PDB file of C-alpha atoms in Angstrom:
ATOM      1  CA  GLN X 131      75.361 -45.879 144.379  1.00 87.00           C
ATOM      2  CA  VAL X 132      74.486 -48.944 142.338  1.00 93.00           C
ATOM      3  CA  GLN X 133      73.858 -48.437 138.631  1.00 95.00           C
ATOM      4  CA  LEU X 134      73.131 -50.629 135.635  1.00 97.00           C
ATOM      5  CA  VAL X 135      74.386 -49.354 132.298  1.00 95.00           C
ATOM      6  CA  GLU X 136      73.319 -50.976 129.029  1.00 95.00           C
ATOM      7  CA  SER X 137      74.968 -50.821 125.648  1.00 95.00           C
ATOM      8  CA  GLY X 138      74.849 -52.541 122.277  1.00 97.00           C
ATOM      9  CA  GLY X 139      71.507 -51.539 120.832  1.00 95.00           C
ATOM     10  CA  GLY X 140      71.080 -50.211 117.326  1.00 97.00           C
ATOM     11  CA  LEU X 141      69.419 -50.507 113.944  1.00 98.00           C
ATOM     12  CA  VAL X 142      69.632 -53.873 112.228  1.00 98.00           C
ATOM     13  CA  GLN X 143      67.929 -55.582 109.307  1.00 98.00           C
ATOM     14  CA  ALA X 144      65.575 -58.486 109.823  1.00 98.00           C
ATOM     15  CA  GLY X 145      67.549 -61.673 110.312  1.00 97.00           C
ATOM     16  CA  GLY X 146      70.467 -59.812 111.813  1.00 97.00           C
ATOM     17  CA  SER X 147      72.061 -59.992 115.249  1.00 98.00           C
ATOM     18  CA  LEU X 148      73.171 -57.761 118.080  1.00 97.00           C
ATOM     19  CA  ARG X 149      74.816 -58.272 121.448  1.00 98.00           C
ATOM     20  CA  LEU X 150      73.447 -56.255 124.331  1.00 98.00           C
ATOM     21  CA  SER X 151      75.506 -55.721 127.471  1.00 98.00           C
ATOM     22  CA  CYS X 152      74.580 -54.487 130.923  1.00 98.00           C
ATOM     23  CA  ALA X 153      77.196 -53.761 133.554  1.00 97.00           C
ATOM     24  CA  ALA X 154      76.554 -53.134 137.228  1.00 97.00           C
ATOM     25  CA  SER X 155      78.702 -50.593 139.028  1.00 95.00           C
ATOM     26  CA  GLY X 156      78.938 -49.298 142.569  1.00 93.00           C
ATOM     27  CA  ILE X 157      79.470 -50.919 145.913  1.00 90.00           C
ATOM     28  CA  PHE X 158      77.394 -53.972 146.748  1.00 92.00           C
ATOM     29  CA  PHE X 159      77.589 -57.337 148.423  1.00 92.00           C
ATOM     30  CA  ARG X 160      76.161 -59.611 145.735  1.00 94.00           C
ATOM     31  CA  ILE X 161      74.233 -59.746 142.461  1.00 96.00           C
ATOM     32  CA  ASN X 162      71.537 -62.412 142.333  1.00 96.00           C
ATOM     33  CA  ALA X 163      69.287 -62.952 139.320  1.00 97.00           C
ATOM     34  CA  MET X 164      69.693 -60.711 136.304  1.00 98.00           C
ATOM     35  CA  GLY X 165      67.394 -60.273 133.374  1.00 98.00           C
ATOM     36  CA  TRP X 166      66.328 -58.483 130.235  1.00 98.00           C
ATOM     37  CA  TYR X 167      62.932 -56.945 129.537  1.00 98.00           C
ATOM     38  CA  ARG X 168      61.645 -54.987 126.578  1.00 98.00           C
ATOM     39  CA  GLN X 169      58.968 -52.440 125.862  1.00 98.00           C
ATOM     40  CA  ALA X 170      57.625 -51.716 122.409  1.00 97.00           C
ATOM     41  CA  PRO X 171      55.728 -48.501 121.639  1.00 92.00           C
ATOM     42  CA  GLY X 172      52.217 -48.642 123.033  1.00 95.00           C
ATOM     43  CA  LYS X 173      52.824 -51.950 124.791  1.00 97.00           C
ATOM     44  CA  GLN X 174      53.605 -53.044 128.314  1.00 97.00           C
ATOM     45  CA  ARG X 175      57.096 -54.006 129.380  1.00 97.00           C
ATOM     46  CA  GLU X 176      57.580 -57.751 128.981  1.00 98.00           C
ATOM     47  CA  LEU X 177      60.088 -60.294 130.183  1.00 98.00           C
ATOM     48  CA  VAL X 178      62.614 -61.492 127.618  1.00 98.00           C
ATOM     49  CA  ALA X 179      65.033 -63.648 129.608  1.00 98.00           C
ATOM     50  CA  THR X 180      66.456 -64.129 133.070  1.00 98.00           C
ATOM     51  CA  ILE X 181      69.531 -65.831 134.421  1.00 98.00           C
ATOM     52  CA  SER X 182      70.221 -66.988 137.957  1.00 97.00           C
ATOM     53  CA  SER X 183      73.400 -66.273 139.867  1.00 95.00           C
ATOM     54  CA  ASP X 184      74.719 -69.712 138.936  1.00 94.00           C
ATOM     55  CA  GLY X 185      73.897 -69.308 135.257  1.00 95.00           C
ATOM     56  CA  ASN X 186      70.539 -71.011 134.727  1.00 97.00           C
ATOM     57  CA  PRO X 187      68.608 -69.209 131.965  1.00 98.00           C
ATOM     58  CA  ASN X 188      64.905 -68.836 131.303  1.00 98.00           C
ATOM     59  CA  TYR X 189      63.336 -67.370 128.183  1.00 98.00           C
ATOM     60  CA  ALA X 190      60.041 -66.012 126.978  1.00 98.00           C
ATOM     61  CA  GLU X 191      58.471 -68.321 124.407  1.00 97.00           C
ATOM     62  CA  SER X 192      58.700 -65.646 121.739  1.00 96.00           C
ATOM     63  CA  VAL X 193      62.514 -65.563 121.862  1.00 97.00           C
ATOM     64  CA  LYS X 194      63.435 -69.164 122.576  1.00 97.00           C
ATOM     65  CA  GLY X 195      65.984 -70.436 120.092  1.00 97.00           C
ATOM     66  CA  ARG X 196      66.826 -66.928 118.898  1.00 98.00           C
ATOM     67  CA  PHE X 197      68.110 -65.106 121.989  1.00 98.00           C
ATOM     68  CA  ALA X 198      70.762 -66.219 124.474  1.00 98.00           C
ATOM     69  CA  ILE X 199      71.365 -64.717 127.901  1.00 98.00           C
ATOM     70  CA  SER X 200      74.673 -65.093 129.703  1.00 98.00           C
ATOM     71  CA  ARG X 201      76.599 -63.412 132.480  1.00 98.00           C
ATOM     72  CA  ASP X 202      80.146 -62.785 133.596  1.00 97.00           C
ATOM     73  CA  ASN X 203      80.133 -62.581 137.357  1.00 96.00           C
ATOM     74  CA  ALA X 204      83.727 -61.339 137.471  1.00 96.00           C
ATOM     75  CA  LYS X 205      82.665 -58.336 135.400  1.00 97.00           C
ATOM     76  CA  ASN X 206      79.235 -57.904 137.027  1.00 97.00           C
ATOM     77  CA  THR X 207      77.806 -57.994 133.514  1.00 98.00           C
ATOM     78  CA  VAL X 208      74.868 -59.680 131.816  1.00 98.00           C
ATOM     79  CA  TYR X 209      74.639 -60.124 128.066  1.00 98.00           C
ATOM     80  CA  LEU X 210      71.835 -60.780 125.635  1.00 98.00           C
ATOM     81  CA  GLN X 211      72.751 -62.163 122.237  1.00 98.00           C
ATOM     82  CA  VAL X 212      69.806 -61.425 119.969  1.00 97.00           C
ATOM     83  CA  SER X 213      69.748 -63.270 116.650  1.00 97.00           C
ATOM     84  CA  SER X 214      67.331 -63.957 113.788  1.00 97.00           C
ATOM     85  CA  LEU X 215      65.767 -60.619 114.609  1.00 97.00           C
ATOM     86  CA  LYS X 216      62.252 -59.789 113.471  1.00 97.00           C
ATOM     87  CA  PRO X 217      60.577 -56.404 113.134  1.00 96.00           C
ATOM     88  CA  GLU X 218      58.388 -57.305 116.116  1.00 96.00           C
ATOM     89  CA  ASP X 219      61.537 -57.456 118.263  1.00 97.00           C
ATOM     90  CA  THR X 220      61.801 -53.684 117.921  1.00 97.00           C
ATOM     91  CA  ALA X 221      61.669 -52.221 121.421  1.00 98.00           C
ATOM     92  CA  VAL X 222      63.637 -50.548 124.170  1.00 98.00           C
ATOM     93  CA  TYR X 223      65.508 -53.291 125.997  1.00 98.00           C
ATOM     94  CA  TYR X 224      66.056 -52.901 129.738  1.00 98.00           C
ATOM     95  CA  CYS X 225      68.227 -54.961 132.010  1.00 97.00           C
ATOM     96  CA  ASN X 226      67.481 -55.503 135.648  1.00 96.00           C
ATOM     97  CA  ALA X 227      69.180 -57.153 138.562  1.00 97.00           C
ATOM     98  CA  ASP X 228      68.426 -58.194 142.101  1.00 97.00           C
ATOM     99  CA  ILE X 229      71.328 -56.699 144.002  1.00 96.00           C
ATOM    100  CA  GLN X 230      72.177 -56.982 147.653  1.00 93.00           C
ATOM    101  CA  ALA X 231      73.845 -53.778 148.741  1.00 86.00           C
ATOM    102  CA  ARG X 232      74.239 -55.497 152.109  1.00 85.00           C
ATOM    103  CA  ILE X 233      73.609 -59.078 153.170  1.00 82.00           C
ATOM    104  CA  LEU X 234      69.947 -58.541 154.105  1.00 85.00           C
ATOM    105  CA  GLN X 235      69.214 -55.665 151.757  1.00 88.00           C
ATOM    106  CA  HIS X 236      67.686 -56.726 148.416  1.00 89.00           C
ATOM    107  CA  GLN X 237      66.692 -54.237 145.770  1.00 94.00           C
ATOM    108  CA  THR X 238      65.796 -54.488 142.101  1.00 96.00           C
ATOM    109  CA  TYR X 239      67.682 -52.119 139.864  1.00 96.00           C
ATOM    110  CA  TRP X 240      66.920 -51.148 136.271  1.00 97.00           C
ATOM    111  CA  GLY X 241      69.098 -49.848 133.502  1.00 97.00           C
ATOM    112  CA  GLN X 242      68.200 -46.834 131.394  1.00 96.00           C
ATOM    113  CA  GLY X 243      67.325 -48.908 128.337  1.00 97.00           C
ATOM    114  CA  THR X 244      68.851 -49.409 124.917  1.00 97.00           C
ATOM    115  CA  GLN X 245      66.905 -49.148 121.669  1.00 98.00           C
ATOM    116  CA  VAL X 246      66.804 -52.072 119.262  1.00 98.00           C
ATOM    117  CA  THR X 247      65.192 -51.344 115.907  1.00 98.00           C
ATOM    118  CA  VAL X 248      64.702 -54.094 113.334  1.00 98.00           C
ATOM    119  CA  SER X 249      63.912 -53.045 109.777  1.00 97.00           C
ATOM    120  CA  SER X 250      62.062 -55.323 107.379  1.00 93.00           C
TER     121      SER X 250
END
């Protein structure tokens, strides 16, 4: 069974940094695009950043220049370096991935979420 497991969240002061990790486990053929989303209390889940299988990143305007997404394909892991944090970055951060369990079988998987809290 394919699973995504996140880690690295926590409480940090404004201006601080964290590194979030998300590792895929299980048996599968290939991982395609991976990404990070976040959901603040009372708000809808929103895209933070995505990265293609060959490493091309895309970012939401609100995090450009502050966040950096990367991946290690050998470890089936995607990272999100979050820097210059603001209180409005407080949210549960979720990773997702388009994973092919078999060649023609695509499915989007989600992690359980990791809390990031930024104090002012």
